[in-house]
């Protein structure tokens, strides 16, 4: 399992600033510009599990949010209002990006966030920009779940 110190060093090399951290948790911010047309201020939160704690990768995965500009909501677009996100009732303006399949075991505790999650977030933003332009999500993947209003999300 990678330590917070290892993540801090790798995130710094990826030009992300540590806002706060301790031995178990960290919060970073940085800028991603997947197409070069727009900069996105990204916030990444992560907490390592406590030994002996029952956990799932879904509960300990890094949480990535776009802080600015706010993600646009389009209820009439394919997979609207925003595709491939987890809605958070405590921070509805900044949903958590759905970046990988839990079933596919694409991310694990031995992976560095800077080498996986940050690249996936940039790719997500690239497809988000395409979705804004075409009204269709071309990024693939599948995201079963529910919108805040209770409507079922489409599965790609």
mmCIF file of C-alpha atoms in Angstrom, residues 2-143:
data_model
loop_
_atom_site.group_PDB
_atom_site.id
_atom_site.type_symbol
_atom_site.label_atom_id
_atom_site.label_comp_id
_atom_site.label_asym_id
_atom_site.label_seq_id
_atom_site.Cartn_x
_atom_site.Cartn_y
_atom_site.Cartn_z
ATOM 1 C CA UNK A 2 1.350 3.423 -0.961
ATOM 2 C CA UNK A 3 1.814 5.848 1.917
ATOM 3 C CA UNK A 4 0.555 9.415 2.044
ATOM 4 C CA UNK A 5 4.195 10.549 1.888
ATOM 5 C CA UNK A 6 4.675 8.643 -1.384
ATOM 6 C CA UNK A 7 1.480 10.159 -2.795
ATOM 7 C CA UNK A 8 2.544 13.641 -1.659
ATOM 8 C CA UNK A 9 5.852 13.383 -3.509
ATOM 9 C CA UNK A 10 4.255 12.057 -6.709
ATOM 10 C CA UNK A 11 1.454 14.638 -6.661
ATOM 11 C CA UNK A 12 3.973 17.452 -6.177
ATOM 12 C CA UNK A 13 5.842 16.172 -9.266
ATOM 13 C CA UNK A 14 2.493 16.273 -11.139
ATOM 14 C CA UNK A 15 2.145 19.980 -10.177
ATOM 15 C CA UNK A 16 -0.583 19.388 -7.585
ATOM 16 C CA UNK A 17 -0.371 21.357 -4.339
ATOM 17 C CA UNK A 18 -1.014 19.651 -1.021
ATOM 18 C CA UNK A 19 -3.665 21.649 0.825
ATOM 19 C CA UNK A 20 -3.466 19.495 3.917
ATOM 20 C CA UNK A 21 -2.331 16.054 4.935
ATOM 21 C CA UNK A 22 -1.510 13.807 7.847
ATOM 22 C CA UNK A 23 -0.342 10.190 8.076
ATOM 23 C CA UNK A 24 -3.666 8.888 6.745
ATOM 24 C CA UNK A 25 -5.373 11.578 4.639
ATOM 25 C CA UNK A 26 -4.489 14.155 2.031
ATOM 26 C CA UNK A 27 -6.137 16.844 -0.060
ATOM 27 C CA UNK A 28 -4.568 18.280 -3.219
ATOM 28 C CA UNK A 29 -5.453 20.867 -5.845
ATOM 29 C CA UNK A 30 -4.110 21.328 -9.314
ATOM 30 C CA UNK A 31 -4.962 22.437 -12.820
ATOM 31 C CA UNK A 32 -5.804 20.113 -15.698
ATOM 32 C CA UNK A 33 -6.250 21.336 -19.258
ATOM 33 C CA UNK A 34 -7.058 18.278 -21.387
ATOM 34 C CA UNK A 35 -7.628 20.074 -24.697
ATOM 35 C CA UNK A 36 -5.669 23.227 -23.973
ATOM 36 C CA UNK A 37 -8.821 25.303 -24.417
ATOM 37 C CA UNK A 38 -9.939 25.445 -20.787
ATOM 38 C CA UNK A 39 -8.265 25.041 -17.404
ATOM 39 C CA UNK A 40 -10.021 23.040 -14.698
ATOM 40 C CA UNK A 41 -9.201 23.444 -11.021
ATOM 41 C CA UNK A 42 -9.257 19.891 -9.646
ATOM 42 C CA UNK A 43 -9.411 18.792 -6.008
ATOM 43 C CA UNK A 44 -8.365 15.270 -5.012
ATOM 44 C CA UNK A 45 -9.146 13.803 -1.576
ATOM 45 C CA UNK A 46 -7.721 10.523 -0.358
ATOM 46 C CA UNK A 47 -7.660 8.517 2.867
ATOM 47 C CA UNK A 48 -5.717 5.303 3.374
ATOM 48 C CA UNK A 49 -7.588 2.533 5.181
ATOM 49 C CA UNK A 50 -6.713 1.653 8.738
ATOM 50 C CA UNK A 51 -5.198 -1.823 9.108
ATOM 51 C CA UNK A 52 -7.884 -4.232 10.217
ATOM 52 C CA UNK A 53 -10.635 -1.947 8.945
ATOM 53 C CA UNK A 54 -13.158 -3.578 6.639
ATOM 54 C CA UNK A 55 -13.038 -1.604 3.415
ATOM 55 C CA UNK A 56 -13.752 -1.802 -0.279
ATOM 56 C CA UNK A 57 -11.794 -0.127 -3.051
ATOM 57 C CA UNK A 58 -14.914 1.942 -3.737
ATOM 58 C CA UNK A 59 -14.762 3.408 -0.239
ATOM 59 C CA UNK A 60 -11.043 4.210 -0.311
ATOM 60 C CA UNK A 61 -10.619 5.319 -3.917
ATOM 61 C CA UNK A 62 -9.392 8.875 -4.442
ATOM 62 C CA UNK A 63 -12.254 11.338 -4.841
ATOM 63 C CA UNK A 64 -11.796 13.821 -7.678
ATOM 64 C CA UNK A 65 -13.943 16.919 -8.021
ATOM 65 C CA UNK A 66 -13.888 19.785 -10.484
ATOM 66 C CA UNK A 67 -13.945 22.929 -8.350
ATOM 67 C CA UNK A 68 -13.986 25.438 -11.196
ATOM 68 C CA UNK A 69 -15.401 26.118 -13.582
ATOM 69 C CA UNK A 70 -18.528 24.385 -12.321
ATOM 70 C CA UNK A 71 -19.488 21.424 -14.470
ATOM 71 C CA UNK A 72 -22.411 22.310 -16.715
ATOM 72 C CA UNK A 73 -25.661 20.426 -16.243
ATOM 73 C CA UNK A 74 -27.614 19.476 -19.352
ATOM 74 C CA UNK A 75 -30.660 17.365 -18.590
ATOM 75 C CA UNK A 76 -31.488 16.960 -22.294
ATOM 76 C CA UNK A 77 -28.060 15.554 -23.271
ATOM 77 C CA UNK A 78 -27.221 11.857 -23.430
ATOM 78 C CA UNK A 79 -26.596 10.753 -19.842
ATOM 79 C CA UNK A 80 -27.422 14.228 -18.540
ATOM 80 C CA UNK A 81 -27.326 16.241 -16.388
ATOM 81 C CA UNK A 82 -23.596 15.337 -16.084
ATOM 82 C CA UNK A 83 -22.355 11.912 -17.184
ATOM 83 C CA UNK A 84 -20.280 9.552 -15.072
ATOM 84 C CA UNK A 85 -20.330 11.288 -11.706
ATOM 85 C CA UNK A 86 -21.297 10.336 -8.176
ATOM 86 C CA UNK A 87 -23.692 12.872 -6.717
ATOM 87 C CA UNK A 88 -22.842 14.052 -3.226
ATOM 88 C CA UNK A 89 -25.702 15.490 -1.187
ATOM 89 C CA UNK A 90 -23.196 17.387 0.948
ATOM 90 C CA UNK A 91 -21.594 19.096 -2.069
ATOM 91 C CA UNK A 92 -24.054 18.966 -4.956
ATOM 92 C CA UNK A 93 -22.143 21.621 -6.935
ATOM 93 C CA UNK A 94 -19.016 19.457 -7.093
ATOM 94 C CA UNK A 95 -19.885 15.806 -7.833
ATOM 95 C CA UNK A 96 -17.169 13.146 -7.616
ATOM 96 C CA UNK A 97 -15.950 12.011 -11.032
ATOM 97 C CA UNK A 98 -16.446 8.348 -11.962
ATOM 98 C CA UNK A 99 -13.022 7.524 -13.366
ATOM 99 C CA UNK A 100 -12.736 3.734 -13.421
ATOM 100 C CA UNK A 101 -14.610 0.500 -12.980
ATOM 101 C CA UNK A 102 -14.513 -1.004 -9.510
ATOM 102 C CA UNK A 103 -15.303 -4.423 -10.984
ATOM 103 C CA UNK A 104 -12.352 -4.102 -13.369
ATOM 104 C CA UNK A 105 -9.954 -3.560 -10.471
ATOM 105 C CA UNK A 106 -8.350 -0.730 -12.415
ATOM 106 C CA UNK A 107 -7.111 1.065 -9.311
ATOM 107 C CA UNK A 108 -5.664 -0.349 -6.111
ATOM 108 C CA UNK A 109 -3.889 0.675 -2.941
ATOM 109 C CA UNK A 110 -0.487 0.031 -4.545
ATOM 110 C CA UNK A 111 -1.139 2.582 -7.319
ATOM 111 C CA UNK A 112 0.023 6.185 -7.159
ATOM 112 C CA UNK A 113 -2.800 8.670 -7.624
ATOM 113 C CA UNK A 114 -0.516 10.895 -9.725
ATOM 114 C CA UNK A 115 0.151 8.041 -12.184
ATOM 115 C CA UNK A 116 -3.419 6.782 -12.515
ATOM 116 C CA UNK A 117 -6.210 8.938 -11.173
ATOM 117 C CA UNK A 118 -4.854 12.256 -12.446
ATOM 118 C CA UNK A 119 -4.474 10.857 -15.964
ATOM 119 C CA UNK A 120 -7.979 9.416 -15.814
ATOM 120 C CA UNK A 121 -9.368 12.756 -14.601
ATOM 121 C CA UNK A 122 -7.755 14.524 -17.552
ATOM 122 C CA UNK A 123 -9.223 11.936 -19.902
ATOM 123 C CA UNK A 124 -12.660 12.329 -18.249
ATOM 124 C CA UNK A 125 -12.477 16.101 -18.813
ATOM 125 C CA UNK A 126 -11.520 15.556 -22.469
ATOM 126 C CA UNK A 127 -14.659 13.456 -22.991
ATOM 127 C CA UNK A 128 -16.724 15.912 -20.929
ATOM 128 C CA UNK A 129 -15.715 18.690 -23.341
ATOM 129 C CA UNK A 130 -16.751 16.444 -26.233
ATOM 130 C CA UNK A 131 -20.057 15.767 -24.491
ATOM 131 C CA UNK A 132 -20.663 19.516 -24.192
ATOM 132 C CA UNK A 133 -20.000 19.944 -27.921
ATOM 133 C CA UNK A 134 -21.907 16.909 -29.247
ATOM 134 C CA UNK A 135 -24.464 16.126 -26.510
ATOM 135 C CA UNK A 136 -23.152 12.538 -26.537
ATOM 136 C CA UNK A 137 -20.743 10.842 -24.125
ATOM 137 C CA UNK A 138 -17.993 9.182 -26.189
ATOM 138 C CA UNK A 139 -15.817 8.174 -23.243
ATOM 139 C CA UNK A 140 -17.187 4.674 -22.872
ATOM 140 C CA UNK A 141 -17.440 2.991 -19.524
ATOM 141 C CA UNK A 142 -20.518 2.187 -17.556
ATOM 142 C CA UNK A 143 -21.955 3.911 -14.562
#
